[in-house]
Amino acid sequence: MSEQVREQARERETRRLDRVVVRFAGDSGDGMQLTGEQFTSETATFGNDLSTLPDFPAEIRAPAGSPAGVSGFQLHFSDHDILTPGDAPDVLVAMNPAALKAYLKDLPPGADLIVNTDAFTGGNLKKAGYTADPLTDGTVDKFRVHKVPLTSMTINAVNAADGVAGAVNKKEAERAKNMFALGLMSWLYHRPTTGTEEFLRQKFAKRPEIAEANVAAFRAGFNYGETTESFSVTYEVAPARMKAGTYRRISGNLALSYGLVAAGELTGLPVFLGSYPITPASDILHELSKHKQFGVRTFQAEDEIAGIGAALGASFGGSLGVTTTSGPGVALKSETIGLAVSLELPLVIVDIQRGGPSTGLPTKTEQSDLMQAMFGRNGEAPVPIIAPRSPSDCFDAAIEAARIATKYRTPVFILSDGYLANGSEPWLLPTRDQLPEIPIQLTTEPNHDDDFWPYLRDPQTLARPWAVPGTKGLEHRIGGLEKADGSGTISYDANNHDQMVRLRQAKIDGIAADIPPLEVDDASGSARVLVLGWGSTYGPIAAAVRRVRAKGLQVAQAHLRHLNPFPANTGEVLRSYDRVLVPEMNLGQLRTLVRAEFLVDAIGYNQVRGLPFKAAELAGVLEDVINQ
Amino acid sequence: MTVTTNGKVGGGRVTNRLLDLVPAAPGPQSRKDFASDQEVRWCPGCGDYAILSTVQGFLPELGVARENIVFISGIGCSSRFPYYLQTYGMHSIHGRAPAIATGLATSRPDLSVWVITGDGDSLSIGGNHLLHALRRNVNIKILMFNNRIYGLTKGQYSPTSEIGKITKSTPHGSLDRPYNPTSLTLGAEATFVARSVDSDRQHLTSVLRAAAEHPGAAFVEIFQNCNIFNDGAFDTMKDRDTRDDVTLRLQHGQPLAFGADGSKAIRRGADGSLEVGAAGDAGVLVHDAHAVDPSQQFALSRLTGDTHGVTPIGVFRDVDVPSYDEELNAQIDRAKQRQGDGNLMSLVAGKETWTIS
């Protein structure tokens, strides 16, 4: 359709798509995360299934205009259930040349590219590393480019708005340009808009003139879409057919926070969070600090060690002690985790994994703390490990961790990661009666004639009694020195130590009988290849499995939620396939564990690029393994 | 002698507004009630025995239920202390006891929480936690046994050892300048700082009482003799013939006078620091442990036997400001009053939901 014809027609085509991937990108200060979040919110309200992937630099304000300072937000939404934030964007909104520079390589030919031409000036081009204007030198020829003077149109719109002109300065007006972009994208994809206007008025309630400036920019962006000729097509993505019920959108860190609050209610124990700020875990501290009406105590400690120390002290006193951190923090907490193993007190340790080693990639995702969680302590110090598979699953993982911690009097690891933490998806809300009750039995009576023996174990679970200070007659001392089996007094006896080491191990191993077996998705029953994953790779692996099956190939999928102990049937499952492929965002940590534990010659597929796997790429790997 | 704090004379049941939250003992208690059945395993002649005996003798006076008392320690000789007390206790890891005690005390206002630590445990590996617990004013009582040596690892110099100390790890003499624990903790704006001596049961008891009466974090340095690796470190302060001439017994509201005949006194020198003069001199200072500004208390902490020929003991500082614990628990109470007890399912649902039928 030529420009002329289109103008005459004035009727645009509306194309129905089953799924779309959009990415907003701009400077760290451009409000791209907010824009993406709000577009996602509109999309959730509309009823699409969705998955998001924020991507931002570790620096709060990296040099403005540089590719290093680009902040991106990717959203995948669809009319059917989806599992990943999408491999490559269908649309890229680039607010400046740096955003174009950073992300153009991800864009497939023919994709829509919306650029803010006002930002493509000499200085900005130079900061982005362009020597010529990429909009005119052929760089973007392969794409459907929509050149939009976003900044100037935003300023004009704000200045023309009733009651706003004069009340906001030029800088404030210009800052609303992300809302212009949001308005345009909302128009392009037929998104509902009332929610965004309400959101803006609420967010800027204290400065109504800023709220109105943003609303004006948002509307201007929407109306620009209506009137411009740059877009020949708009898109519709019908609501997804999802299971009936009430949904909300949730990120992993929020779900984990709510899971911890829920765990407090389900156990009847007050939650005590001892934590030190660290990316990407801090949001859990922020969130829990808001919920004091639940009796949740949050303590921002002087360091990682004090964070877990305080949590353990609170556990000693009968709280549900929790500490939240990322890999470098776990390293610092190791000694206290060992103490918790020795004291046999409940404690939940949340590790939101990020790229390592050392400071590594603070804002990027990785699964490389599995070995640290398994073995990163002195002595034989087994700790159960649970890994959520999706953002909403973080809620259930927190409850499960609290269940195991309290029932077996042990520290428990939750291994989430940056992708789950910041990514979001729709969540079918559970009802109160779907949540498990977690009964806690505190010991209140002597258990050995008239004495209290703090290490006289329950014969079933091997858990020791938990008698909290304030319980009359049960005064006792515990510590990090080896204890005599039963009485708990200090013991340096060789046989006793051997016995205690084995008992602590047996207690954790025994949890295998108290967790669900490893489920295998092997619809045909004839697959010879099993793909085994853990944690946040569930989405990409499942998406790859679908693709492979759609081609008529057979593959079985299993995903581990419990990594220590493994479900009781794990070995049996692994041994019933010819080949086992273990994709991981590390260099093969789970693969090493299953090879050692089950003598299975598992094959690894490993990437540590700071980003989740792409479904298409994994599908290719799967096909190769199947066809070998 | 009796130390007075907050205008109250010690004796009878110890009390403060935070200790009032701890259940009282149902009846009179005795020293025996606080002795555990564990064999005490310090070296014969160790100063720790005297401190243990004094603490066991003092705890009945605390007047709270035995099961509501918790002693938490780190690592080192002194940190075995909790095993010998028939209270709740935790022998934790090196340097971290103040952090562990912080979690316990803030989540359980019905407990009386004590930390036992040493100079290595609290000032070297655990220096960070000590300072932060004190500046936060968490309601814990920290008893720091200072023997100026590493005992349990068999005799290396510690952060309070004098410079030039010959030890196994410093055969040519130690190079580091030592901490002055009272200066350090006053610098951290601790709300209660005191010092006593292991062998002076009466004085140590009075300091423990003052610490217990203080509603917030208390730091008590106890000079403790290690007769194996650093014997006699505090002898001049213990010897009947010399002690009164080298020890300044701090008493709130009283002139800063000392000496066997009371002839010496502390006055302010020309440069603002303190110096030793005669009791009759003009400008002899009066001790004010309750002064919010810690300047004079800090200046007092600079007096040492080595530099001034006199070491102050007693309560340097005792000021009443809200504790971290009561502020945290007040925030929770206010949130509950304002919002009611939390409703889990409405929290989880949040504000933006949609329903698919």
PDB file of C-alpha atoms in Angstrom, chain B residues 16-17 19 60 108 120 131 144 156 160 205 212 229 233 237 250 254-255 276 297 306 315 350:
ATOM      1  CA  ASN B  16      13.634  -0.035  84.217  1.00  0.00           C
ATOM      2  CA  ARG B  17      10.792   0.416  81.753  1.00  0.00           C
ATOM      3  CA  LEU B  19      12.928  -4.744  82.213  1.00  0.00           C
ATOM      4  CA  PRO B  60      18.816 -13.195  91.726  1.00  0.00           C
ATOM      5  CA  ARG B 108      11.245 -10.813  72.279  1.00  0.00           C
ATOM      6  CA  GLY B 120      39.311 -10.278  70.461  1.00  0.00           C
ATOM      7  CA  LEU B 131      29.566  -0.596  67.299  1.00  0.00           C
ATOM      8  CA  MET B 144      33.317  -7.558  77.514  1.00  0.00           C
ATOM      9  CA  GLN B 156      48.636 -14.029  70.438  1.00  0.00           C
ATOM     10  CA  THR B 160      43.800  -4.156  73.338  1.00  0.00           C
ATOM     11  CA  THR B 205      27.986  -6.027  91.056  1.00  0.00           C
ATOM     12  CA  ALA B 212      20.588  -3.760  84.086  1.00  0.00           C
ATOM     13  CA  PHE B 229      49.217 -15.732  78.795  1.00  0.00           C
ATOM     14  CA  ALA B 233      48.052  -7.066  83.433  1.00  0.00           C
ATOM     15  CA  MET B 237      44.623  -1.829  90.124  1.00  0.00           C
ATOM     16  CA  LEU B 250      33.435   7.278  89.013  1.00  0.00           C
ATOM     17  CA  GLN B 254      30.499  13.381  92.840  1.00  0.00           C
ATOM     18  CA  PRO B 255      33.819  15.192  92.409  1.00  0.00           C
ATOM     19  CA  VAL B 276      45.467  14.982  87.445  1.00  0.00           C
ATOM     20  CA  GLN B 297      32.822  11.265  79.511  1.00  0.00           C
ATOM     21  CA  ASP B 306      50.146   4.487  81.346  1.00  0.00           C
ATOM     22  CA  VAL B 315      29.815   4.214  84.932  1.00  0.00           C
ATOM     23  CA  GLY B 350      -3.346  -6.261  45.720  1.00  0.00           C
TER      24      GLY B 350
END
